[in-house]
Amino acid sequence: MKIAVLVKRVPDTASVFQIDGDQKSVKTDGLKFVMSPYDEHAMELAIQLKEAGKADEVIVVSAGPDGAKDVMRTALAMGADSGLLVTGDGVESLSSRGVAQALAAALKDFGAELILAGKQAVDDDASQVAERVAELLEYAHASVVTRFELEGTTATVDREIEGGQYTLELPLPAVCTIQKGINTPRYPTLPNIMKAKKKPIADKNLADLGLSGDALNSGIAVENLSLPRQDRLNKIIEGDNEVRVKELVRMLKEDEKAL
Amino acid sequence: MSVLVLLEQRGELKPCALEAATAASKVAQAAGVELNAVYIGQSLADQSAELAGLGIAKVYAYENDALNYYSNDGYVPIVRDLVQELGATVVIGSASALGKEYCASVAARLGTELAQDAIEVSWDGGLKAKKPVYAGKIVSEVSITASPAMVSLRPNVVKIERDGDAVPEIVKRDMPQVSLRTVLKEAAVAAAGQIELTEAKVVVSGGRGIGGPENWPVVQELADALGAALGASRAVVDAGWIHHSHQVGQTGKVVSPDIYVACGISGAIQHQAGMRTSKLIVAINKDPNAPIFKLCDYGIVGDLFEICPLLAAEVRKALGKE
Ligand SMILES: Cc1cc2nc3c(=O)[nH]c(=O)nc-3n(C[C@H](O)[C@H](O)[C@H](O)COP(=O)(O)OP(=O)(O)OC[C@H]3O[C@@H](n4cnc5c(N)ncnc54)[C@H](O)[C@@H]3O)c2cc1C
């Protein structure tokens, strides 16, 4: 069985983000880039399935600029066998729809029985690429998976819902997006980091996947970036405990009308 | 041209469905088009009263026992076909845990664009949405020109508004043939009466500052006084002090209550990602330099073991609960 893991290179969320002069993008200089943390859990799951003898091959797949190969190397060092990068002019301005189209086209011939991805990428939080890939490839799918077991060609998964969970049985081929808590991603060891340097990463060009010209146009555009609500009161209430607590309740009730 | 709202249900219509309808109604009005809704589930029955005054012209109801629980195979083709039949140009759903999967799948089948987890949606010659990105550190305003333009709305960011009491016309639809590839083995849902975190009007959360799981009653007493749902930071979930379903943050629930009270929580960026859109934020922490104080409206620098019980008593008094 073959597993494909979709990963994305994103800025570390601990970074300080500055909005660029165009008000439509963030400044990238000085940002530290990492594999989106939820993708690490998807990678770990794939490697564990391989180690358990339930998968023969794990391929890590990404769409992005050449720099995305950094995080693909990390995935290879974790244990993926090879990489596939969808790249080319315009790749960075693709919408989620376009990225999913490109990934689905790139994956078509690989014949993955299982495709795993993080539940969301922590840069644009678009939360839709893996689901779109599933729909385009007509695979069964489930999102926000917190438990995954594979028996033959059936995956049994727990998927989070608000206030509970569903236990689902999915026939392969399937796509699952992975939530934290399912496992602890391994740190690549030095020997494995060395080995990963020799593992192949193939490039696939957008144009070769049928994405060129108008097909690259997206129907969604960022108009403006801004900082979130800055008008917090930041009022630190002083005094002894009884006084402060009374004052807080009074403000919540009378000033804010929130009680 | 029309707007279609996807009504989420878990047996009953969810509050986020009515919020999405409120937002969709404003979009429809601004665009000068009709608003319709689609209900998929066991039975809409007398719940249509809940849809009064929301400006919905017709509800297309697909009622079937097999559709009680959400499934991609069951729901998505119905919505795709209905959108095409109605020529809907805007589709609005909810960014609940299931709603995001639902909207992403519908968008894929329609080959259109989608903004997930919007905190604002409007019509200004086209559909616009605001959504948090980079763990909530930045808000992105997008315009969607693809048709239909799709948005999922974060629960609790829009107040349900009614204008009059006109009920929508219910259009019952026959169930199309569906074969579900995925089998639902078990649905573990919240106990009745429990306040769901994402829908709660008040959330009181505890973090590592509570010292140990034996101290939850201190925070719970405050939550009870406020009629709040109990939240938690990841640190205490990872430590096994409380179930993951209480976690607020990027990995947990995204909440936008009227009041969010953080007790013994430092306010790490991943925690902020889950509570930043709360209307009022109150922080209780003994460290004056805790990042949570930069984000809060009201802060008390002090020991939560002293503050929480006093605050609970004062709230009960203010609400006449004593
Ligand atoms: C990919 C990723 C995802 C993450 N997702 C989440 C998430 O979804 N949710 C989340 O919460 N975190 C998340 N985190 C973890 C996050 O970075 C923090 O580690 C976590 O939020 C810290 O929890 P805390 O505030 O309870 O603990 P701490 O940071 O240890 O803070 C404890 C606070 O309690 C105060 N305190 C101690 N004693 C008292 C007392 N007696 N009275 C009053 N105050 C007291 C201290 O001053 C301190 O500020 C994530 C991290 C990563 C890397």
XYZ file of C-alpha atoms and ligand atoms in Angstrom:
634
model
C 0.000 0.000 0.000
C 1.173 3.502 -0.794
C 0.620 6.554 1.407
C 0.955 10.149 0.278
C 1.354 12.835 2.933
C 0.559 16.429 2.008
C 2.774 18.931 3.792
C 3.083 22.702 3.686
C 5.952 24.993 4.532
C 4.647 27.798 6.733
C 6.088 30.543 8.940
C 6.391 29.554 12.596
C 3.323 31.011 14.330
C 5.569 32.288 17.129
C 6.932 34.824 14.602
C 6.155 38.513 14.695
C 4.193 39.202 11.531
C 4.456 42.536 9.781
C 2.091 43.619 7.076
C 3.848 44.614 3.875
C 3.382 48.021 2.229
C 0.808 46.653 -0.229
C -1.433 45.729 2.756
C -2.008 42.382 1.038
C 0.850 40.226 2.229
C 3.125 39.792 5.217
C 6.824 40.519 5.115
C 8.709 37.269 4.737
C 12.220 38.403 5.614
C 13.270 37.291 9.059
C 10.499 34.679 9.305
C 11.451 31.160 10.329
C 9.774 28.528 8.163
C 8.694 25.122 9.436
C 6.487 22.199 8.466
C 2.938 23.067 9.511
C 2.650 21.322 12.912
C -0.464 19.296 12.053
C 1.348 17.919 8.996
C 4.008 16.532 11.336
C 1.329 14.394 12.954
C 0.176 13.174 9.543
C 3.793 12.297 8.685
C 4.251 10.447 11.959
C 1.101 8.422 11.364
C 2.277 7.447 7.878
C 5.692 6.336 9.163
C 4.099 4.334 11.969
C 1.869 2.548 9.452
C 4.925 1.728 7.385
C 6.837 0.480 10.420
C 3.855 -1.695 11.344
C 4.084 -3.329 7.913
C 0.777 -1.841 6.803
C 2.261 0.418 4.145
C 5.045 -0.173 1.650
C 5.839 3.330 0.555
C 5.408 6.853 1.903
C 5.698 9.823 -0.412
C 5.676 13.401 0.835
C 3.932 15.861 -1.462
C 3.875 19.629 -1.404
C 2.986 22.521 -3.665
C 5.069 25.631 -3.411
C 8.306 27.333 -4.316
C 11.627 25.485 -4.384
C 12.198 26.497 -0.755
C 9.458 24.080 0.280
C 12.035 21.332 -0.189
C 13.457 22.216 3.260
C 10.426 20.863 5.033
C 10.165 17.974 2.588
C 13.712 17.006 3.649
C 12.488 17.006 7.237
C 9.707 14.631 6.191
C 12.241 12.437 4.399
C 14.384 12.443 7.543
C 11.348 11.380 9.557
C 11.080 8.386 7.240
C 9.299 9.209 3.976
C 10.793 7.410 0.976
C 10.604 10.146 -1.603
C 9.180 13.567 -2.317
C 7.115 15.232 -5.002
C 7.043 19.006 -5.287
C 4.466 20.734 -7.430
C 6.072 23.978 -8.466
C 6.426 26.509 -11.247
C 5.466 30.089 -12.050
C 2.319 31.149 -10.282
C 2.382 28.382 -7.672
C 2.474 30.874 -4.822
C -0.572 32.778 -5.991
C -2.776 29.705 -6.381
C -5.911 29.631 -4.261
C -6.785 26.516 -2.248
C -8.861 25.413 -5.211
C -5.847 25.671 -7.509
C -3.486 23.967 -5.079
C -5.904 21.082 -4.656
C -6.309 20.756 -8.415
C -2.541 20.655 -8.868
C -2.022 18.160 -6.044
C -4.835 15.913 -7.248
C -3.395 15.934 -10.768
C 0.093 15.203 -9.460
C -1.185 12.323 -7.319
C -3.346 10.748 -10.000
C -0.718 8.357 -11.343
C 0.909 7.574 -8.006
C -2.058 5.502 -6.886
C -1.978 6.279 -3.175
C -4.503 4.201 -1.254
C -4.224 6.594 1.636
C -3.604 10.343 1.611
C -2.901 12.087 4.927
C -2.572 15.783 5.711
C -2.692 18.104 8.698
C -6.167 19.354 9.660
C -5.166 22.855 8.597
C -2.052 24.778 7.633
C -1.246 27.367 10.266
C -0.518 30.214 7.846
C -3.750 30.847 5.924
C -5.866 28.405 7.980
C -7.725 27.670 4.748
C -8.772 24.205 6.013
C -9.877 22.824 2.658
C -7.067 21.567 0.418
C -7.085 17.933 1.553
C -10.900 17.737 1.421
C -10.828 19.140 -2.107
C -8.169 16.620 -3.161
C -10.398 13.853 -1.802
C -13.401 15.113 -3.744
C -11.399 15.572 -6.948
C -9.955 12.058 -6.723
C -13.329 10.712 -5.546
C -11.834 9.169 -2.403
C -13.807 8.701 0.826
C -12.607 11.175 3.442
C -12.778 12.371 7.031
C -11.337 15.483 8.686
C -9.900 16.276 12.129
C -9.007 12.673 12.907
C -7.810 11.870 16.429
C -7.518 8.067 16.128
C -6.624 5.996 13.085
C -6.549 2.231 12.708
C -6.084 0.272 9.527
C -7.313 -3.278 8.993
C -7.010 -4.576 5.441
C -8.638 -1.987 3.213
C -10.738 -0.361 5.933
C -9.655 2.546 8.104
C -11.444 3.065 11.414
C -11.103 6.621 12.611
C -12.391 8.952 15.300
C -13.204 12.381 13.947
C -13.734 15.284 16.305
C -17.014 17.164 16.301
C -17.939 19.911 18.736
C -18.850 18.252 22.026
C -18.002 14.724 20.924
C -16.728 12.501 18.180
C -17.841 10.202 15.405
C -16.267 6.817 14.884
C -16.216 6.139 11.154
C -15.205 3.274 8.913
C -13.743 4.415 5.626
C -13.001 2.122 2.724
C -9.672 2.796 1.028
C -8.736 4.733 -0.988
C -9.288 7.502 1.510
C -8.081 10.905 2.648
C -7.817 11.873 6.326
C -6.782 15.165 7.890
C -5.024 14.751 11.201
C -5.438 16.528 14.510
C -2.776 16.881 17.193
C -2.980 14.395 20.026
C -3.058 11.368 17.722
C 0.677 10.773 18.207
C 3.962 12.478 19.066
C 5.956 13.324 15.947
C 9.505 12.022 16.076
C 12.566 14.217 15.828
C 14.695 13.096 12.896
C 17.992 11.584 14.046
C 21.274 12.813 12.628
C 21.910 9.623 10.590
C 18.395 9.905 9.156
C 18.945 13.567 8.314
C 22.077 12.503 6.402
C 20.200 9.714 4.641
C 17.392 12.071 3.707
C 19.812 14.155 1.656
C 20.105 11.281 -0.802
C 16.399 10.563 -1.091
C 14.807 11.802 -4.322
C 12.491 14.793 -4.565
C 10.851 14.998 -7.992
C 9.589 18.286 -9.420
C 6.308 18.506 -11.244
C 5.574 21.645 -13.128
C 2.160 23.257 -12.926
C 2.003 23.583 -16.691
C 2.585 19.832 -17.075
C -0.373 19.276 -14.752
C -2.641 21.280 -16.996
C -2.457 24.406 -14.868
C -1.392 27.292 -17.009
C -2.866 30.531 -18.270
C -6.454 31.046 -17.136
C -6.449 27.867 -15.082
C -4.099 29.655 -12.693
C -6.519 32.478 -12.033
C -8.207 32.239 -8.711
C -11.616 33.615 -7.892
C -10.605 34.765 -4.436
C -8.249 37.612 -3.633
C -6.865 39.227 -0.507
C -7.986 42.842 -0.504
C -6.489 43.941 2.751
C -4.611 42.633 5.772
C -5.039 44.240 9.148
C -4.192 43.611 12.754
C -6.912 42.004 14.858
C -8.948 44.063 17.282
C -6.563 46.459 18.968
C -9.128 48.201 21.140
C -8.859 45.955 24.177
C -9.164 47.991 27.340
C -6.144 46.417 29.037
C -7.503 47.670 32.336
C -5.686 46.167 35.304
C -7.927 46.476 38.333
C -6.108 47.600 41.477
C -6.960 47.351 45.145
C -7.431 44.555 47.633
C -9.165 41.395 46.496
C -12.699 42.192 47.701
C -12.596 45.645 46.131
C -11.202 44.395 42.830
C -13.736 41.625 42.484
C -16.635 43.993 43.227
C -15.291 46.499 40.732
C -14.916 43.825 38.036
C -18.478 42.587 38.475
C -19.782 46.154 38.487
C -17.984 46.915 35.221
C -19.157 43.700 33.580
C -22.708 44.429 34.626
C -23.066 48.191 34.355
C -20.418 49.357 31.882
C -20.430 46.372 29.559
C -23.972 45.124 30.139
C -22.462 41.687 29.688
C -23.906 40.020 32.784
C -29.245 34.878 -8.520
C -29.868 33.960 -4.909
C -28.185 33.198 -1.622
C -28.302 29.720 -0.103
C -27.588 28.999 3.557
C -26.644 25.507 4.741
C -28.545 24.833 7.965
C -26.464 22.725 10.324
C -28.230 20.338 12.628
C -27.332 17.685 15.161
C -30.839 16.360 15.589
C -31.912 19.938 16.222
C -30.923 23.044 14.322
C -27.713 24.417 15.747
C -27.464 28.054 16.876
C -24.676 28.518 14.319
C -27.201 27.661 11.592
C -29.388 30.588 12.665
C -26.324 32.834 12.876
C -25.335 31.839 9.341
C -28.924 32.569 8.233
C -28.751 36.029 9.855
C -25.491 36.813 8.042
C -26.822 35.354 4.781
C -29.979 37.420 5.072
C -27.950 40.647 5.238
C -25.926 39.602 2.233
C -29.096 38.757 0.297
C -30.659 42.114 1.181
C -27.569 44.078 0.186
C -27.367 42.160 -3.081
C -31.109 42.513 -3.642
C -31.657 38.771 -4.110
C -33.670 36.030 -2.455
C -32.407 33.950 0.461
C -33.129 30.221 0.563
C -31.961 27.501 2.908
C -31.231 23.814 2.704
C -31.952 21.440 5.557
C -30.653 17.896 5.464
C -31.491 15.626 8.382
C -34.002 13.371 10.042
C -36.889 15.805 10.268
C -37.330 19.554 10.269
C -40.860 19.125 11.708
C -41.821 21.940 14.089
C -38.356 23.459 14.078
C -39.412 25.680 11.205
C -40.690 28.108 13.870
C -37.055 28.674 14.775
C -36.505 29.947 11.268
C -39.124 32.686 11.604
C -38.113 36.254 10.851
C -34.742 35.357 9.401
C -35.665 36.471 5.910
C -35.562 32.976 4.418
C -37.969 32.562 1.492
C -37.836 28.782 1.094
C -36.295 25.937 2.999
C -35.498 22.920 0.851
C -35.889 20.033 3.257
C -34.323 16.644 2.554
C -35.607 14.516 5.391
C -34.445 10.988 5.859
C -33.286 8.829 8.758
C -30.156 7.927 6.835
C -29.229 11.611 6.749
C -29.487 12.256 10.475
C -25.716 12.364 10.769
C -23.492 14.330 8.467
C -21.681 12.402 5.774
C -19.847 13.721 2.749
C -21.410 11.150 0.462
C -24.904 11.923 1.702
C -24.916 15.694 1.986
C -22.501 17.046 -0.585
C -24.183 15.844 -3.814
C -27.551 17.165 -2.596
C -26.145 20.636 -2.055
C -24.205 20.621 -5.308
C -27.350 19.750 -7.261
C -29.498 22.258 -5.389
C -27.018 25.103 -5.886
C -27.015 24.380 -9.605
C -30.793 24.065 -9.784
C -31.359 27.372 -7.961
C -28.478 29.142 -9.638
C -27.310 30.273 -6.204
C -24.513 32.806 -6.440
C -23.608 32.857 -2.734
C -23.492 29.854 -0.371
C -22.985 30.367 3.360
C -22.364 27.622 5.915
C -20.968 27.298 9.423
C -17.336 26.837 10.413
C -18.116 24.181 12.995
C -15.937 21.074 13.137
C -18.179 19.286 10.637
C -19.234 22.441 8.812
C -15.726 23.109 7.555
C -15.526 19.632 6.013
C -19.013 20.092 4.553
C -18.213 23.475 2.973
C -14.810 22.388 1.655
C -16.386 19.354 -0.010
C -19.252 21.329 -1.530
C -16.803 23.961 -2.827
C -14.699 21.242 -4.417
C -17.667 19.649 -6.172
C -18.799 23.029 -7.453
C -15.242 23.927 -8.449
C -15.537 27.216 -6.639
C -13.695 29.268 -4.021
C -14.349 29.223 -0.287
C -13.261 31.335 2.681
C -13.418 29.224 5.856
C -13.938 30.462 9.398
C -15.012 33.997 8.518
C -15.667 36.418 11.369
C -17.507 38.876 9.121
C -19.257 38.531 5.794
C -20.758 41.277 3.691
C -21.878 42.227 0.204
C -20.364 45.206 -1.530
C -20.789 44.640 -5.236
C -19.467 41.147 -4.526
C -18.969 38.871 -1.561
C -16.395 39.952 1.011
C -15.265 38.123 4.102
C -12.858 38.756 6.947
C -11.017 35.799 8.398
C -8.169 35.333 10.873
C -4.858 34.027 9.512
C -1.441 33.327 11.081
C -2.957 31.998 14.324
C -5.199 35.028 14.533
C -2.317 37.519 14.532
C -3.581 39.003 11.257
C -7.070 39.459 9.831
C -7.406 38.959 6.097
C -10.176 40.565 4.107
C -10.912 38.644 0.924
C -13.223 39.199 -1.993
C -14.621 36.227 -3.848
C -15.440 36.639 -7.513
C -15.933 32.942 -8.285
C -19.550 31.803 -8.438
C -21.040 30.651 -6.249
C -18.953 32.526 -3.686
C -18.713 30.378 -0.554
C -18.071 31.318 3.063
C -18.231 29.385 6.333
C -18.956 31.518 9.361
C -17.260 31.089 12.753
C -19.861 30.206 15.408
C -20.857 32.937 17.887
C -19.516 35.931 15.934
C -22.898 37.004 14.541
C -25.912 37.646 16.764
C -29.135 36.013 15.609
C -31.466 38.797 14.464
C -35.101 38.443 13.508
C -37.294 40.885 11.692
C -40.966 39.967 12.088
C -42.184 36.410 12.396
C -42.709 35.275 8.821
C -41.891 31.600 8.501
C -40.251 30.288 5.358
C -42.087 28.052 2.944
C -40.966 24.455 3.446
C -40.277 22.666 0.170
C -40.033 18.947 0.848
C -37.656 17.156 -1.415
C -37.390 13.499 -2.245
C -34.239 11.836 -1.151
C -31.903 11.189 -4.017
C -30.341 7.745 -4.166
C -27.192 7.841 -2.076
C -24.709 5.162 -1.326
C -22.600 6.030 1.674
C -19.064 4.722 1.407
C -18.275 5.759 4.947
C -20.036 3.935 7.776
C -20.782 5.727 11.026
C -20.077 3.186 13.775
C -20.681 5.355 16.778
C -21.598 8.953 17.548
C -20.419 10.114 20.951
C -22.104 13.445 21.559
C -22.202 15.859 24.465
C -24.501 15.008 27.329
C -27.808 16.861 27.189
C -27.818 20.135 29.098
C -24.064 20.545 28.869
C -23.105 23.894 27.382
C -21.122 23.456 24.190
C -17.904 25.497 24.306
C -18.204 26.989 20.832
C -21.785 28.072 21.451
C -21.430 29.263 25.036
C -22.064 32.938 25.764
C -19.565 32.807 28.619
C -16.453 30.619 28.858
C -14.285 30.216 31.954
C -10.970 28.485 31.284
C -8.287 27.101 33.545
C -4.601 26.647 32.767
C -1.511 25.317 34.443
C -1.976 27.925 37.154
C -4.679 25.786 38.737
C -1.894 23.571 40.022
C -3.527 20.185 39.568
C -6.719 18.439 38.482
C -7.955 18.328 42.079
C -8.403 22.107 41.867
C -10.947 22.223 39.021
C -13.768 22.928 41.509
C -12.257 26.390 42.085
C -12.686 27.280 38.408
C -15.910 25.306 38.005
C -17.558 27.283 40.814
C -16.897 30.491 38.893
C -18.126 28.878 35.672
C -21.329 27.765 37.402
C -21.937 31.235 38.816
C -21.587 32.738 35.328
C -23.512 29.928 33.605
C -20.359 29.346 31.598
C -18.834 26.443 29.731
C -15.518 25.178 31.088
C -12.448 25.625 28.891
C -8.802 24.715 29.319
C -5.361 25.425 27.933
C -3.444 22.776 26.115
C -0.916 22.457 28.933
C -3.558 21.047 31.276
C -5.100 18.852 28.577
C -1.675 17.391 27.782
C -1.070 16.878 31.498
C -4.230 14.772 31.575
C -6.042 17.102 33.983
C -9.071 17.404 31.706
C -10.451 15.923 28.496
C -9.309 17.342 25.165
C -12.854 18.410 24.320
C -12.368 21.356 26.723
C -9.266 22.670 24.996
C -9.397 26.194 23.634
C -6.905 27.180 20.964
C -5.549 26.377 17.583
C -5.618 22.655 18.312
C -8.838 22.850 20.255
C -12.028 24.827 20.002
C -12.259 28.312 18.595
C -14.592 30.273 20.844
C -16.081 33.781 20.582
C -18.190 34.193 23.721
C -19.475 37.478 25.131
C -17.128 37.003 28.094
C -13.993 34.855 28.225
C -12.335 34.432 31.620
C -8.788 33.030 31.626
C -7.659 31.712 35.010
C -3.999 30.787 35.400
C -3.404 30.844 31.645
C -0.314 32.588 30.293
C -1.875 33.421 26.914
C 0.412 31.660 24.429
C -0.227 32.526 20.788
C -1.827 29.139 20.096
C -4.226 29.721 22.974
C -5.010 33.212 21.687
C -5.862 31.714 18.273
C -8.814 30.057 19.948
C -10.234 32.945 21.989
C -9.060 36.144 20.391
C -12.460 36.986 18.889
C -14.181 36.889 22.297
C -16.118 40.088 22.874
C -14.721 40.701 26.376
C -11.651 39.060 27.840
C -10.982 38.865 31.581
C -7.651 37.560 32.865
C -6.736 36.346 36.327
C -3.038 35.591 36.641
C -0.447 36.113 39.342
C 2.260 37.151 36.886
C 1.824 40.816 35.845
C 3.936 40.114 32.758
C 1.813 37.246 31.461
C 1.007 37.868 27.760
C -2.707 37.403 28.469
C -2.788 40.858 30.083
C -1.870 42.439 26.721
C -4.963 40.867 25.212
C -7.475 41.341 27.997
C -10.080 43.999 28.648
C -10.053 43.530 32.411
C -7.228 41.975 34.360
C -6.628 41.058 37.956
C -3.060 40.337 38.955
C -3.449 37.885 41.772
C -3.766 34.341 43.019
C -6.653 32.587 41.312
C -7.285 30.511 44.428
C -8.210 33.718 46.231
C -9.850 35.604 43.354
C -12.064 32.895 41.810
C -14.131 32.061 44.922
C -14.645 35.774 45.730
C -15.583 36.487 42.140
C -18.010 33.559 42.027
C -19.747 34.846 45.158
C -19.920 38.397 43.798
C -21.338 37.203 40.463
C -23.994 35.137 42.228
C -24.930 38.213 44.233
C -25.109 40.404 41.128
C -27.270 37.865 39.329
C -29.514 37.350 42.322
C -28.515 33.709 42.549
C -28.151 33.798 46.302
C 1.346 23.549 17.292
C 0.926 23.970 18.666
C -0.416 24.023 18.949
C -0.850 24.431 20.218
N -2.195 24.492 20.442
C -2.622 24.987 21.633
C -4.018 25.128 21.895
O -4.884 24.773 21.079
N -4.404 25.645 23.084
C -3.511 26.047 24.046
O -3.943 26.525 25.115
N -2.187 25.890 23.835
C -1.725 25.363 22.662
N -0.379 25.196 22.492
C 0.520 25.328 23.666
C 0.859 26.740 24.048
O 2.011 27.122 23.315
C 1.163 26.847 25.571
O 2.179 25.927 25.902
C -0.032 26.593 26.481
O -1.139 27.340 26.042
C 0.316 26.992 27.903
O -0.749 26.685 28.775
P -0.956 27.479 30.148
O -1.170 28.901 29.849
O -1.993 26.754 30.910
O 0.406 27.206 30.911
P 1.612 28.173 31.243
O 2.129 28.829 30.029
O 2.540 27.381 32.075
O 0.946 29.316 32.115
C 0.460 29.140 33.402
C 0.093 30.508 33.936
O -0.528 30.370 35.212
C -0.109 31.444 36.043
N -0.299 31.012 37.425
C 0.364 30.039 38.101
N -0.136 29.900 39.342
C -1.139 30.800 39.469
C -2.043 31.147 40.513
N -2.040 30.493 41.697
N -2.937 32.130 40.301
C -2.972 32.787 39.107
N -2.137 32.497 38.085
C -1.244 31.510 38.265
C 1.316 31.686 35.645
O 1.699 33.009 35.981
C 1.279 31.429 34.130
O 1.050 32.628 33.425
C 0.082 24.771 21.231
C 1.447 24.710 20.940
C 1.881 24.317 19.678
C 3.342 24.291 19.412
